[in-house]
Every structure is written in structure tokens, then in C-alpha cells.
Amino acid sequence: MRKFIAKIGLFFVLMVIIDFAVGIGMRYTTARIAQGGVARDNYICNTVADDVLIFGSSRAEHHYNAQMISDSLGLSCYNCGESGCGIILAYGRLLMLLERHKPKVVIYEITPGYDYLLGGDNHKFLYRLKQHYERKGIDSIFWNVDATERFKMLSWMYRYNSSFLQNIVAAYLHISTDTGIKGFRPMVTPFDSLKVRDIQTFYEDEDSFQYDPLKMSYFNRFLDKTAAIKTFFVASPIWYGMNTAVFKPIKEICEQRNIPFLDFSNDPKYVHNSTYFADGNHLNAVGADEFTRDLIHKLKKLECPR
Amino acid sequence: MVGLKFHLPGLNWAIPIGISFFTFQALGYLWDVYYKRQQAERDFLTYALFVSFFPSILSGPINKASLIIPQLKAIRPYFDYKEAVEGLKMILWGMFMKVVVADRLGLYVDTVLPNYMNYTGTSCFVASVLYTIQIYADFAGYSLMALGVGKTLGFELTENFRRPYFAVSVTDFWRRWHISLSTWLKDYIYIPLGGNRCSRVKNYWNIFVTFLISGIWHGANWTFIVWGCLHGLFQIAEKILHQQRCNYGRFGKAVKITVTFMLVNFAWVFFRMPSLSDAYRVIQRMFDFSLPMAVYIDLIPNLPFTVFGITLLFIKDYRDEFCPERLPLMNNKRTYIRWATYLSLTASILLTGVLGSDQFIYANF
């Protein structure tokens, strides 16, 4: 028994040493990355100092031409949208950002599935936050998503779980995705009809929507943090159109907090207009520019700071 | 078939009874005592520990009273070093199978199959093959961890998997897949029905009924029943065609393994999809050659880790099946090779494992 316990102890000591060494190596590697998603993430969390910031999912990332907004409003702009991510990541990023910079305008692209509807595993929203775990306020996001993350995050290797290979390739082989133009990553692919879903899946009745209390709580926390910043919620165009019943809780929050909600989701100019879309959910580069123009027009009407 | 809804309200009564690992273990004991194959246990605590032995209560294996009760009663050494080390090795490999292989594959499978209408037939086929591997890695991984926990505590539990995808027939598959359930079904359903000591037609009927019950055990849904019936029918066909074993040499064996894998894979589609109409549509899509042959590939970061996990699992199973003496890693004579294996497997789990909140697939049954 004593031998067994001693060997288990030795195994843990060796594992802790390896874990720490890999963690240090990965931290160094990650800091070297100059292009792609990690570099963009580092820039958003550590450097960005623009006046207008855009948050949201891939629909934010691909739909908002930051340069056009910047040129039209006379304010610098950066697109902080992230594919597959919603309010939980956005809150974490905002928290890190506010430590050193207060933007004048925040635009939040609403993606119900990622921002407040129940469903799916919230762990996926932590992916980009793992490397910032030690930053103020970030650790509690992990604990709120899953109490066991408190223990998992003790491992340095776990912080680079699933991302280490990508980071090594980006840092040393310099192969990575485009960082984008001020964070905006337009989709230049033609319309892919294979990626258009069965329309019926989008038209559910009002009662069938279930809300995720965790996401809702982060939604409110996000708004608490942006209370002194001019904030806009936007639902950008979607090829299918949208059942507006899904926006009910957001509209209520917007009314309570006096936040403009700009809904382009059923704009006839875009619905089923394949020339503006790359797939059922995402505008292509042409559509993104057109939508950004329409958005700027509305923002100007709403007395957006300039 | 398309457009019809398939509900099985008639079977919902079975849910509260809990057709589960727990119930099957207790039922087996009851029948063993009734048929005088096992003495009735007079000590309630021993019986209670047998039916609720914690490593196997969630997802098996379904242990026989004749295996567990004598171990509970026997005076055993306080601690067995060798057994404990073996147990920890099983837990380590089981965890690798679960979090590195099964849960990683689940990311692809759970993207494509529930939204099959958005993906090409080729993608649906790839997802079905990956699901076939996922369910093996998930369930065999769990069973290995359960066996490992038991072994560390000094208990031998029933072996549950023996490299099922190297089976040369569906009959052989069931000698290797969920062994404790197939043994239970054989002992308490198939043999009492008459087994193979009866007319040929009656024997076929017995096989069919046994696998129909296997399907019902998995859940009150027509999909599981069709899955069970398919396995029954495959085995009847093999029996009629005398294809239960392989006498065709190396190449023939490889062909038979591939054919068996594809048949099992086909049946898993019914097991995975929520309804018969969905399963039918997925299969229809797989055979719709008018769709482009493109495969959805989730390149970053899943593909390299998927390939890594499947390759390692294949190498390990291939070695265990065909050349168990070659390339020993966890059982190497050299300490540094053994330790390097333990450490690198643990590091792989931390770096490439999907350590979210995924449940074991078989925890649903």
C-alpha cells in the first residue's frame, strides 16, 4: 500500500511538472502569434482602444464593416465578434476591455441561440477565455458555467486544451486564418444553398422558446457594465427571415433600460435574397457592406455619438 | 414511411419500472435462485451491495450473483498492489477512450446527424461511421473504467467488450459487444425459450425474440426495436447462410470484418436517430447520389484530434486482437516506457480531451 501511494504521489509530481512546463511553453507560443484568431483575441483583450465596439457571434464578425462605420461616424471602430460565441464570451471580453478603455458606443448583434435561449453546452463559450483565466473577474465566469471548471483550470495544459496545436502552427509555421480588417472578416464565398436549413425549424411558436437563466444573467451583467455607454442591440439580416417572437425578452429588457433595438431580421430587402448571403445565416461581403450602410443610416437617425 | 409520426405509447408503462442495469442484475439473481443455480443470499447487506455495487450501477456491466457475491463474502487481502495498478491502467485507458475519442467524435456526430437536412449524404455517412466508433469508445471506455475501479478495490467484474469491430459476423459481434447483456439475454431469454436445441425455425424465432427484447431494453422507442430486430435478422441470415464464422483466410476475414462493420453501422443509424422517419431520411440521404459527394470537415481544431484518437484506439485494439505480445506499452518490462505511456496518455487527456459536461451514452439506458 505504501509503495502504491508513493508511486501515485510520484506520478502526480511528474504530471504537475510536465503540466507547468507545457503551460509556460504554450504561454510563450501564444504570445508570439501575430495572425489569426488568437492574435485577434489577444488584441481585443489587451490592446483595442476604439470608440465603437461591435460584439456578438459570427453574424457580428461577418456582417459589420468596421472601416465603413469608422469612416461614416468619424469614430474609430473595431469588430469584436467571434464565431460560435455569444453573451458569455462577450461579457468576459468587455470586462477585460473596460479595465483600460471605455468605448463611446457598443453595438451588440443578437443571436438568440447564443445569447439567451436554452440549449447546447455553455462550455463552448469559454474556449477563448481560457487563456485569460487569471484576469480579474474571468475566473468566476468559468465557475458559473460549471463548478468543476475551478478544478480543471488548475491544470495549465487544460487552458490550452484543443487549441495548443492550432497555436503552435500559427506561431511557428505562420499558418492561420485572416485577422480581418479591424476585426471584420467578410465572407467572400458565393451563396451555398446546401447550408440553407429547413425553414420550418425557424418558425416556432412563442411558448416553445426556453430561456437559459445563466445566459440571461450575463446579458443583464453586460448591460450593467455598459450602462454609461451608448448601446445598441441589432438583429442583422438573415436569409430565412426570423420569427420575431424570439426577441420578446430582449425587447422587454431594451424597453426597461431605454436601449434601441434595431431589427433587420425580416427586412424584405434581404430576406431570401441570395445575392447578399453566403449561407442561410451569414451575409456575404456585398450584403455586409449594404447592411452596414443601412445600419449607419439608422444610427445617425438615433443620434449615435459622433 | 416519410411524414408519419412513430410513437410507442404502449411501452411507456415500462419506464417507471426502470428496465436498467440495476433491474437486470436483480432479475438475474432472482431467476438464478429460482432455478437453483445460486443459493439465496441471507445477508441483506451483501445482497444490497451486489445489486448496487457503485462502479457498475450506472451503465453496467451486468454482473452475475455467482461472480460478485462470493467475492463479497471471501476474505481477501486488504490491498493487492498488482490488481490496483492494473485497475488504474484500465481507468486511464477507459478515460482516454471516453474523453479523447468518444466525446471528440460526438462534436462531429452531434453537428451533422441532428441537422442531417443541411448536410450531404457523404457527410451523413461519415457521421454514422463516426457514431459507430463513438458509441464503442464511450461505452467500452465507461465499462473499462468501471472494471478498473472494481479491480483497484480488489473486485473482478464481468468483461464487457472484446474489440467488437473486429468481429467476423454479427453473431460474433454479440460475443464481443456488451458481453454482460448478451450473456444475460442468452441465459435468461434465449435458452429458456429453447435456444438452439429445437427445430431450425423455432431457433430462428428464439434469436429474433431475444434481440427484440434487447431492443426494448434500450428504450421505449420504435428506433431501438428496429435496431434490435435488425440484429436478430442479420444473425438469422448468417445462420441460414452458414456465415457465423470465417473460413476464408486473411483476405476473406478482412472482407467479413468490413461487411460486419457496415451492417452494424447501418443498424446504429436507427439507434442514434430520435425517430424512425428521421433514421429513414438519413439513410435515404446517404444513398441519394444526386447530392454532391462533399464531406463537411470541421478542420480546426477537431480533425487532427479526431484522427489522433481514432488512430491510437485502432492501433491498441488491433494489437490486442492480432498480436497481443507485440509493442507492450503499459505493460512494458522497462519502467520508463510504462511511465512515459501513463504520463503521455494523461497529457493527451488534458490537451485533447473534450472535458465538457457530456454524459455517457449508455447512462440513458
XYZ file of C-alpha atoms in Angstrom:
671
model
C 0.000 0.000 0.000
C 2.812 2.402 0.934
C 4.582 1.670 -2.367
C 1.342 2.245 -4.246
C 0.692 5.605 -2.587
C 4.323 6.657 -3.105
C 4.095 5.870 -6.814
C 0.784 7.701 -7.140
C 2.451 10.663 -5.428
C 5.420 10.498 -7.789
C 3.066 10.324 -10.773
C 1.290 13.487 -9.618
C 4.558 15.330 -9.021
C 5.794 14.424 -12.519
C 2.451 15.374 -14.017
C 2.480 18.754 -12.252
C 5.999 19.445 -13.584
C 5.025 18.477 -17.143
C 1.799 20.438 -16.863
C 3.635 23.560 -15.712
C 6.357 23.209 -18.374
C 3.816 22.770 -21.170
C 1.807 25.693 -19.791
C 4.842 28.017 -19.797
C 5.765 26.857 -23.305
C 2.250 27.444 -24.576
C 2.032 30.855 -22.959
C 5.243 31.872 -24.745
C 3.965 30.349 -28.007
C 0.613 32.101 -27.768
C 2.266 35.463 -27.170
C 4.258 35.006 -30.420
C 1.181 34.615 -32.614
C 0.809 37.600 -34.916
C -2.078 36.479 -37.142
C -5.380 34.659 -36.905
C -7.966 34.092 -34.199
C -5.593 34.043 -31.226
C -3.836 37.250 -32.303
C -7.241 38.882 -32.782
C -8.345 37.672 -29.361
C -5.156 38.993 -27.728
C -5.653 42.324 -29.490
C -9.275 42.618 -28.321
C -8.453 41.743 -24.718
C -5.177 43.670 -24.358
C -4.912 46.474 -26.913
C -8.144 47.585 -28.549
C -8.924 51.248 -27.810
C -11.551 52.116 -30.403
C -14.614 54.297 -29.884
C -17.186 51.925 -31.378
C -17.035 48.254 -30.443
C -19.128 45.509 -32.002
C -19.863 42.333 -30.082
C -21.676 39.132 -30.970
C -21.335 35.857 -32.831
C -20.125 35.049 -36.357
C -23.033 37.174 -37.548
C -21.315 40.150 -35.918
C -17.884 39.124 -37.150
C -19.012 38.804 -40.801
C -21.721 41.477 -41.011
C -20.295 44.715 -39.600
C -17.748 46.514 -41.741
C -15.801 48.366 -39.045
C -13.959 50.546 -41.546
C -17.243 51.820 -43.066
C -18.654 52.583 -39.609
C -15.447 54.366 -38.706
C -15.453 56.475 -41.891
C -19.157 57.361 -41.643
C -19.403 58.161 -37.944
C -15.966 59.706 -37.602
C -15.232 57.363 -34.705
C -12.713 54.549 -34.683
C -14.362 51.126 -34.698
C -13.353 47.519 -34.045
C -15.342 44.339 -34.618
C -15.004 42.024 -31.577
C -17.497 39.422 -32.872
C -16.446 35.807 -32.574
C -17.707 32.792 -34.454
C -19.775 30.399 -32.313
C -19.751 32.704 -29.309
C -22.399 34.693 -27.510
C -23.034 36.750 -24.431
C -20.777 34.785 -22.059
C -17.639 35.430 -24.114
C -18.751 38.979 -24.918
C -19.130 39.742 -21.206
C -15.659 38.346 -20.474
C -14.096 40.389 -23.250
C -15.930 43.531 -22.182
C -14.696 43.043 -18.629
C -11.060 42.860 -19.755
C -11.517 45.748 -22.112
C -13.099 48.058 -19.545
C -10.072 47.644 -17.280
C -8.155 50.025 -19.544
C -10.564 51.604 -22.036
C -14.131 52.892 -22.123
C -15.684 52.904 -25.615
C -18.234 55.532 -26.662
C -20.590 53.128 -28.443
C -21.284 49.411 -28.094
C -23.233 47.562 -30.786
C -24.406 44.082 -29.860
C -25.558 41.659 -32.561
C -28.265 39.431 -31.116
C -28.036 35.685 -31.822
C -30.807 34.170 -29.675
C -29.285 30.670 -29.517
C -26.000 32.005 -28.198
C -27.298 34.922 -26.163
C -30.322 33.804 -24.168
C -32.064 30.665 -25.457
C -31.635 27.403 -23.611
C -29.806 24.622 -25.392
C -26.334 23.386 -26.094
C -23.337 23.226 -23.850
C -22.193 26.572 -22.422
C -18.631 25.238 -22.107
C -18.027 26.164 -25.727
C -18.279 29.863 -24.859
C -15.297 29.506 -22.517
C -12.903 28.398 -25.271
C -11.465 31.865 -25.959
C -11.494 32.865 -22.294
C -9.315 30.005 -21.027
C -6.102 31.838 -21.801
C -7.292 34.858 -19.800
C -8.388 32.896 -16.749
C -6.156 34.869 -14.408
C -7.575 38.236 -15.451
C -9.856 39.971 -12.975
C -13.425 38.646 -12.954
C -12.850 35.965 -15.607
C -12.462 33.015 -13.239
C -15.992 33.392 -11.858
C -17.439 33.095 -15.385
C -15.938 29.603 -15.552
C -17.286 28.666 -12.142
C -20.767 29.878 -13.054
C -20.811 27.803 -16.237
C -19.532 24.690 -14.473
C -18.397 24.412 -10.859
C -15.850 21.728 -11.777
C -14.009 24.221 -14.004
C -12.494 25.584 -10.775
C -10.533 22.333 -10.509
C -9.950 21.727 -14.196
C -8.403 25.161 -14.587
C -5.735 24.265 -12.047
C -4.098 22.468 -14.961
C -2.054 24.656 -17.286
C -2.401 22.129 -20.071
C -6.179 22.274 -19.821
C -6.019 26.011 -20.506
C -4.652 25.136 -23.959
C -6.959 22.150 -24.403
C -7.903 21.769 -28.087
C -6.099 24.984 -29.033
C -2.450 24.058 -28.495
C -1.910 22.553 -31.956
C -3.528 25.498 -33.693
C -1.393 27.878 -31.592
C 1.846 26.054 -32.421
C 1.017 26.058 -36.146
C 0.102 29.757 -36.044
C 3.194 30.754 -34.049
C 5.912 28.716 -35.730
C 4.583 27.791 -39.177
C 2.733 31.098 -39.568
C -0.346 29.335 -40.955
C -3.514 30.867 -39.602
C -6.766 32.469 -40.602
C -7.037 36.116 -41.539
C -7.238 38.537 -38.589
C -9.649 40.676 -40.609
C -9.950 44.377 -41.308
C -10.396 45.956 -37.888
C -11.767 42.630 -36.767
C -14.319 42.461 -39.615
C -13.993 39.219 -41.549
C -16.195 39.377 -44.660
C -17.399 36.135 -46.247
C -16.393 36.175 -49.876
C -17.863 32.802 -50.812
C -20.909 32.597 -53.127
C -24.297 31.584 -51.738
C -24.218 27.929 -50.607
C -27.728 26.503 -50.867
C -26.596 23.322 -49.090
C -26.266 25.354 -45.926
C -29.878 26.504 -46.007
C -31.924 24.674 -43.424
C -35.492 23.531 -43.408
C -37.366 26.822 -42.926
C -39.865 25.229 -40.525
C -37.189 24.864 -37.881
C -37.113 28.637 -37.521
C -40.815 29.207 -37.066
C -41.615 28.003 -33.599
C -44.459 29.463 -31.547
C -43.742 31.917 -28.765
C -44.284 29.415 -25.954
C -41.817 26.923 -27.349
C -38.847 29.167 -26.580
C -36.994 28.332 -23.391
C -34.553 30.767 -21.873
C -31.207 29.995 -20.265
C -31.040 31.733 -16.850
C -27.232 31.795 -16.944
C -27.102 33.500 -20.335
C -29.866 35.901 -19.263
C -27.921 36.805 -16.136
C -24.824 37.550 -18.229
C -26.983 39.591 -20.577
C -28.018 41.784 -17.659
C -24.459 41.960 -16.331
C -23.279 43.049 -19.779
C -25.857 45.819 -19.745
C -24.877 46.860 -16.220
C -21.298 47.283 -17.402
C -22.357 49.295 -20.460
C -24.840 51.455 -18.534
C -22.751 54.584 -19.096
C -22.016 53.740 -22.738
C -24.386 54.323 -25.651
C -25.518 50.786 -26.509
C -27.488 49.428 -29.465
C -28.895 45.957 -29.937
C -29.150 44.831 -33.516
C -30.586 41.792 -35.271
C -28.889 41.810 -38.646
C -30.491 40.273 -41.781
C -30.980 36.547 -42.084
C -31.817 34.784 -45.334
C -34.773 32.914 -43.826
C -36.316 35.867 -42.021
C -36.997 35.411 -38.337
C -39.880 34.685 -36.010
C -39.786 37.958 -34.062
C -41.383 36.244 -31.023
C -37.892 35.030 -30.199
C -36.813 38.620 -29.490
C -39.501 39.176 -26.845
C -37.245 39.079 -23.736
C -34.639 41.303 -25.388
C -37.230 43.830 -26.444
C -38.509 43.928 -22.859
C -35.008 44.496 -21.470
C -34.371 47.183 -24.096
C -37.580 48.965 -23.150
C -36.745 48.809 -19.443
C -33.251 50.165 -19.981
C -34.115 52.529 -22.823
C -31.790 50.825 -25.290
C -32.583 50.985 -29.031
C -33.238 47.606 -30.673
C -32.727 47.663 -34.428
C -34.329 44.676 -36.117
C -33.257 43.965 -39.718
C -34.112 40.259 -39.498
C -37.230 40.493 -41.675
C -36.132 43.359 -43.899
C -37.629 42.441 -47.322
C -34.524 43.851 -48.996
C -32.536 40.904 -47.627
C -34.935 38.003 -46.893
C -34.436 35.219 -49.484
C -32.142 37.496 -51.485
C -29.261 35.167 -52.246
C -27.088 37.908 -53.744
C -26.484 39.269 -50.234
C -25.805 35.964 -48.475
C -23.048 33.362 -48.194
C -25.384 30.889 -46.481
C -28.696 30.876 -44.608
C -27.288 32.714 -41.598
C -24.472 34.889 -42.908
C -24.279 37.836 -45.251
C -21.524 37.804 -47.840
C -19.160 40.746 -48.347
C -21.654 42.573 -50.613
C -24.503 42.020 -48.168
C -22.336 43.046 -45.209
C -21.444 46.371 -46.851
C -25.067 47.015 -47.792
C -26.270 46.170 -44.289
C -23.554 48.310 -42.671
C -24.739 51.249 -44.819
C -28.339 50.690 -43.683
C -27.209 50.402 -40.072
C -25.172 53.612 -40.213
C -28.206 55.399 -41.651
C -30.304 54.246 -38.680
C -27.570 55.005 -36.141
C -27.313 58.553 -37.420
C -31.074 58.965 -37.038
C -30.847 57.684 -33.455
C -28.294 60.315 -32.555
C -25.403 57.978 -32.175
C -22.374 59.834 -30.738
C -20.070 61.106 -33.499
C -42.920 5.913 -44.213
C -42.000 9.565 -44.548
C -44.334 12.010 -42.885
C -45.722 9.540 -40.383
C -45.027 10.021 -36.703
C -43.924 6.950 -34.807
C -44.797 6.930 -31.144
C -44.847 3.888 -28.907
C -47.182 4.871 -26.072
C -47.777 1.242 -25.252
C -44.285 0.859 -23.838
C -44.223 3.922 -21.613
C -45.519 1.831 -18.729
C -42.089 0.215 -18.597
C -40.247 3.438 -17.802
C -41.081 3.701 -14.065
C -40.154 0.074 -13.521
C -36.729 1.027 -14.753
C -35.577 -1.515 -17.287
C -31.998 -0.875 -16.406
C -28.690 -2.439 -15.450
C -29.858 -2.438 -11.832
C -33.110 -4.292 -12.603
C -31.453 -6.825 -14.904
C -28.864 -7.658 -12.263
C -31.594 -8.209 -9.642
C -33.777 -10.197 -12.087
C -30.845 -12.429 -12.989
C -30.268 -13.149 -9.302
C -33.966 -13.937 -8.829
C -34.012 -16.449 -11.677
C -30.711 -17.997 -10.608
C -32.167 -18.590 -7.145
C -35.475 -19.852 -8.579
C -33.719 -22.333 -10.892
C -31.366 -23.292 -8.036
C -28.250 -22.122 -9.859
C -27.466 -19.821 -6.958
C -28.151 -20.081 -3.266
C -30.411 -17.398 -1.856
C -28.375 -14.737 -0.075
C -29.495 -14.450 3.568
C -27.417 -11.398 4.407
C -29.340 -8.346 3.202
C -26.269 -6.075 3.192
C -24.335 -8.464 0.948
C -27.289 -8.642 -1.446
C -27.736 -4.861 -1.347
C -24.036 -4.369 -2.107
C -24.265 -6.828 -5.006
C -27.189 -5.100 -6.745
C -25.935 -1.600 -6.066
C -22.181 -2.067 -6.447
C -21.278 1.508 -7.338
C -18.861 1.121 -10.284
C -21.409 -0.828 -12.338
C -24.729 0.652 -11.229
C -24.815 3.462 -13.797
C -24.007 1.676 -17.054
C -23.071 -1.886 -16.208
C -21.566 -4.347 -16.701
C -24.493 -6.525 -15.601
C -22.782 -8.796 -13.101
C -23.965 -12.235 -12.142
C -24.545 -13.005 -8.487
C -22.324 -16.069 -8.836
C -19.407 -13.775 -9.726
C -19.884 -10.970 -7.210
C -21.407 -12.480 -4.051
C -18.559 -14.972 -3.438
C -16.080 -12.078 -3.812
C -18.030 -10.009 -1.308
C -18.023 -12.867 1.175
C -14.475 -14.072 0.642
C -11.701 -12.989 2.959
C -9.470 -11.070 0.617
C -6.127 -9.392 1.189
C -6.571 -5.827 2.446
C -4.808 -4.476 -0.612
C -3.462 -6.120 -3.767
C -0.762 -3.954 -5.355
C -0.770 -5.689 -8.751
C -4.556 -5.605 -9.072
C -4.690 -1.955 -8.026
C -2.077 -0.993 -10.644
C -3.953 -2.969 -13.316
C -7.143 -1.214 -12.243
C -5.574 2.238 -12.605
C -4.280 1.364 -16.078
C -7.818 0.364 -17.081
C -9.209 3.622 -15.705
C -6.590 5.620 -17.632
C -7.261 3.913 -20.972
C -11.029 3.989 -20.362
C -10.881 7.716 -19.757
C -8.808 8.215 -22.910
C -11.434 6.309 -24.909
C -14.225 8.388 -23.420
C -12.893 11.957 -23.469
C -10.312 11.882 -26.260
C -12.094 9.588 -28.725
C -15.833 9.380 -27.961
C -16.524 12.961 -26.928
C -14.390 14.390 -29.738
C -16.305 12.312 -32.293
C -19.514 13.435 -30.614
C -18.761 17.026 -31.694
C -18.995 15.995 -35.360
C -21.810 13.479 -34.940
C -23.947 15.886 -32.906
C -23.427 18.604 -35.505
C -24.326 16.530 -38.549
C -26.914 13.904 -37.598
C -29.483 16.101 -35.788
C -29.274 18.549 -38.727
C -28.917 15.960 -41.479
C -31.036 18.045 -43.844
C -28.195 20.573 -44.034
C -25.514 18.047 -44.926
C -24.692 15.876 -47.902
C -25.248 12.116 -47.903
C -21.481 11.611 -47.709
C -21.321 13.744 -44.557
C -24.233 11.751 -43.089
C -22.412 8.516 -43.892
C -19.176 9.777 -42.310
C -21.163 10.886 -39.253
C -22.773 7.441 -38.986
C -19.356 5.732 -39.126
C -18.026 8.145 -36.513
C -21.072 7.448 -34.342
C -20.311 3.740 -34.611
C -16.840 4.435 -33.243
C -18.152 6.979 -30.729
C -20.624 4.631 -29.089
C -17.944 1.952 -28.802
C -15.364 4.310 -27.295
C -17.982 5.801 -24.985
C -19.481 2.572 -23.670
C -16.336 0.427 -23.699
C -14.471 3.346 -22.088
C -17.054 3.533 -19.318
C -17.033 -0.251 -18.820
C -13.246 -0.270 -18.644
C -13.304 2.461 -16.009
C -15.937 0.525 -14.022
C -13.835 -2.632 -14.251
C -10.766 -0.622 -13.272
C -12.438 0.863 -10.203
C -13.567 -2.629 -9.200
C -10.099 -4.048 -9.740
C -8.432 -1.283 -7.736
C -10.756 -2.193 -4.868
C -9.963 -5.875 -5.396
C -13.111 -6.966 -7.266
C -13.326 -8.769 -10.611
C -16.308 -7.584 -12.666
C -17.673 -9.103 -15.879
C -15.708 -8.256 -19.030
C -18.000 -6.198 -21.257
C -16.153 -5.591 -24.544
C -13.678 -7.574 -26.592
C -12.847 -5.464 -29.646
C -16.310 -5.815 -31.229
C -15.462 -4.136 -34.526
C -13.044 -6.927 -35.371
C -15.984 -9.363 -35.358
C -16.334 -11.505 -38.490
C -20.125 -11.756 -38.244
C -22.972 -10.095 -36.370
C -23.198 -13.259 -34.257
C -19.510 -12.820 -33.421
C -20.155 -9.120 -32.772
C -22.569 -10.039 -29.978
C -19.917 -12.237 -28.380
C -17.766 -9.116 -28.149
C -20.219 -6.213 -27.662
C -21.882 -5.565 -24.293
C -20.968 -9.118 -23.300
C -22.715 -8.919 -19.941
C -26.056 -8.004 -21.599
C -25.753 -10.613 -24.348
C -24.856 -13.250 -21.730
C -27.858 -12.177 -19.658
C -30.162 -12.380 -22.677
C -28.716 -15.752 -23.635
C -29.083 -17.202 -20.109
C -32.464 -15.769 -19.201
C -34.292 -15.359 -22.548
C -32.705 -17.353 -25.365
C -32.012 -20.623 -23.514
C -35.351 -20.703 -21.608
C -37.080 -20.193 -24.991
C -35.351 -23.340 -26.222
C -32.070 -21.897 -27.556
C -30.802 -23.974 -30.481
C -31.986 -27.305 -29.093
C -35.161 -27.208 -31.117
C -36.281 -27.025 -34.720
C -34.464 -24.672 -37.056
C -37.455 -22.338 -37.445
C -38.002 -22.245 -33.668
C -34.301 -21.422 -33.232
C -34.615 -18.505 -35.648
C -37.671 -17.317 -33.744
C -35.731 -17.550 -30.453
C -32.913 -15.429 -31.863
C -35.407 -12.855 -33.136
C -37.301 -12.636 -29.843
C -34.056 -12.327 -27.860
C -32.894 -9.371 -29.915
C -36.358 -7.821 -29.965
C -36.163 -7.805 -26.146
C -32.648 -6.388 -26.368
C -34.097 -3.537 -28.437
C -36.938 -2.921 -25.967
C -34.442 -2.889 -23.082
C -32.710 0.092 -24.683
C -35.807 2.271 -24.622
C -39.488 2.751 -25.329
C -38.981 3.856 -28.910
C -39.508 2.112 -32.234
C -35.958 3.023 -33.264
C -34.493 0.684 -30.621
C -36.934 -2.050 -31.570
C -35.965 -1.809 -35.238
C -32.301 -1.814 -34.173
C -32.852 -4.993 -32.123
C -34.881 -6.642 -34.901
C -32.177 -5.832 -37.463
C -29.560 -7.521 -35.295
C -31.858 -10.523 -34.900
C -32.489 -10.715 -38.659
C -28.783 -10.347 -39.507
C -27.978 -13.274 -37.244
C -30.762 -15.429 -38.660
C -29.469 -14.701 -42.173
C -25.944 -15.623 -41.089
C -27.213 -18.854 -39.611
C -29.117 -19.746 -42.790
C -26.072 -18.913 -44.947
C -23.594 -20.553 -42.516
C -21.683 -17.294 -42.200
C -21.318 -17.122 -38.431
C -17.637 -17.967 -38.550
C -14.900 -17.163 -41.027
C -13.144 -19.823 -43.085
C -11.856 -17.680 -45.918
C -8.266 -16.868 -44.983
C -6.830 -13.422 -44.298
C -8.444 -11.535 -47.157
C -11.791 -13.195 -46.521
C -11.534 -12.273 -42.862
C -10.837 -8.644 -43.726
C -13.876 -8.618 -46.048
C -16.083 -10.212 -43.391
C -14.910 -7.749 -40.738
C -15.715 -4.869 -43.109
C -19.146 -6.266 -44.032
C -19.998 -6.840 -40.363
C -18.868 -3.326 -39.510
C -21.090 -1.882 -42.236
C -24.127 -3.913 -41.127
C -23.638 -2.866 -37.511
C -23.089 0.710 -38.677
C -26.379 0.615 -40.629
C -28.252 -0.579 -37.545
C -26.671 2.144 -35.371
C -28.389 4.788 -37.537
C -31.729 3.624 -36.099
C -30.242 3.585 -32.614
C -28.959 7.170 -32.911
C -31.850 8.984 -34.576
C -34.815 10.164 -32.494
C -37.493 8.661 -34.742
C -37.901 6.069 -37.469
C -38.725 8.738 -40.019
C -35.500 10.594 -39.187
C -33.480 7.386 -39.477
C -35.153 6.626 -42.793
C -34.380 10.121 -44.097
C -30.723 9.890 -43.060
C -30.374 6.550 -44.868
C -32.215 7.935 -47.878
C -29.804 10.879 -47.918
C -26.790 8.560 -47.731
C -27.985 6.803 -50.872
C -29.029 9.972 -52.690
C -26.293 10.128 -55.300
C -27.694 13.316 -56.819
C -26.207 15.241 -53.881
C -22.571 16.370 -54.148
C -20.026 13.969 -52.662
C -18.626 16.714 -50.425
C -17.835 15.921 -46.797
C -18.273 18.505 -44.089
C -14.916 18.739 -42.361
C -14.550 20.577 -39.116
C -10.887 21.283 -39.757
C -9.969 23.428 -36.803
C -9.414 22.154 -34.191
C -11.310 18.874 -34.377
C -9.858 16.972 -37.340
C -6.296 16.388 -36.063
C -7.551 15.322 -32.639
C -10.216 13.068 -34.166
C -7.594 11.353 -36.332
C -5.212 11.099 -33.364
C -7.814 9.468 -31.097
C -9.167 7.022 -33.675
C -5.651 6.004 -34.795
C -4.475 5.283 -31.271
C -7.658 3.349 -30.472
C -7.316 1.318 -33.680
C -3.649 0.505 -33.037
C -4.392 -0.583 -29.472
C -7.357 -2.754 -30.474
C -5.507 -4.213 -33.485
C -2.540 -5.128 -31.307
C -4.756 -6.664 -28.613
C -6.675 -8.654 -31.240
C -3.952 -9.912 -33.539
C -0.562 -9.569 -31.816
C -1.045 -9.067 -28.068
C 2.603 -9.799 -27.300
C 3.971 -7.052 -29.548
C 4.646 -3.443 -28.596
C 3.667 -3.569 -24.942
C 3.488 -0.040 -23.575
C 1.513 -0.011 -20.342
C 2.818 -3.493 -19.537
C 6.377 -2.990 -20.770
C 9.187 -4.510 -18.712
C 11.025 -1.191 -18.764
C 9.734 1.189 -16.117
C 10.492 4.346 -18.116
C 8.415 3.148 -21.092
C 5.475 2.313 -18.812
C 5.703 5.664 -17.066
C 6.155 7.580 -20.304
C 2.953 5.910 -21.538
C 1.000 6.827 -18.394
C 2.209 10.423 -18.489
C 1.628 10.931 -22.199
C -1.860 9.443 -22.006
C -2.714 11.777 -19.118
C -1.239 14.735 -21.012
C -3.293 13.745 -24.102
C -6.438 13.723 -21.995
C -5.703 17.205 -20.653
C -4.674 18.649 -24.021
C -7.024 16.938 -26.460
C -9.878 15.547 -24.360
C -13.330 17.093 -24.563
C -13.814 17.777 -20.878
C -17.220 19.424 -21.018
C -20.403 18.158 -19.465
C -21.059 15.217 -21.771
C -22.907 12.277 -20.271
C -22.162 8.652 -21.068
C -24.441 7.483 -23.897
C -25.373 4.299 -22.070
C -26.277 6.206 -18.892
C -29.591 6.773 -20.709
C -30.466 3.094 -20.669
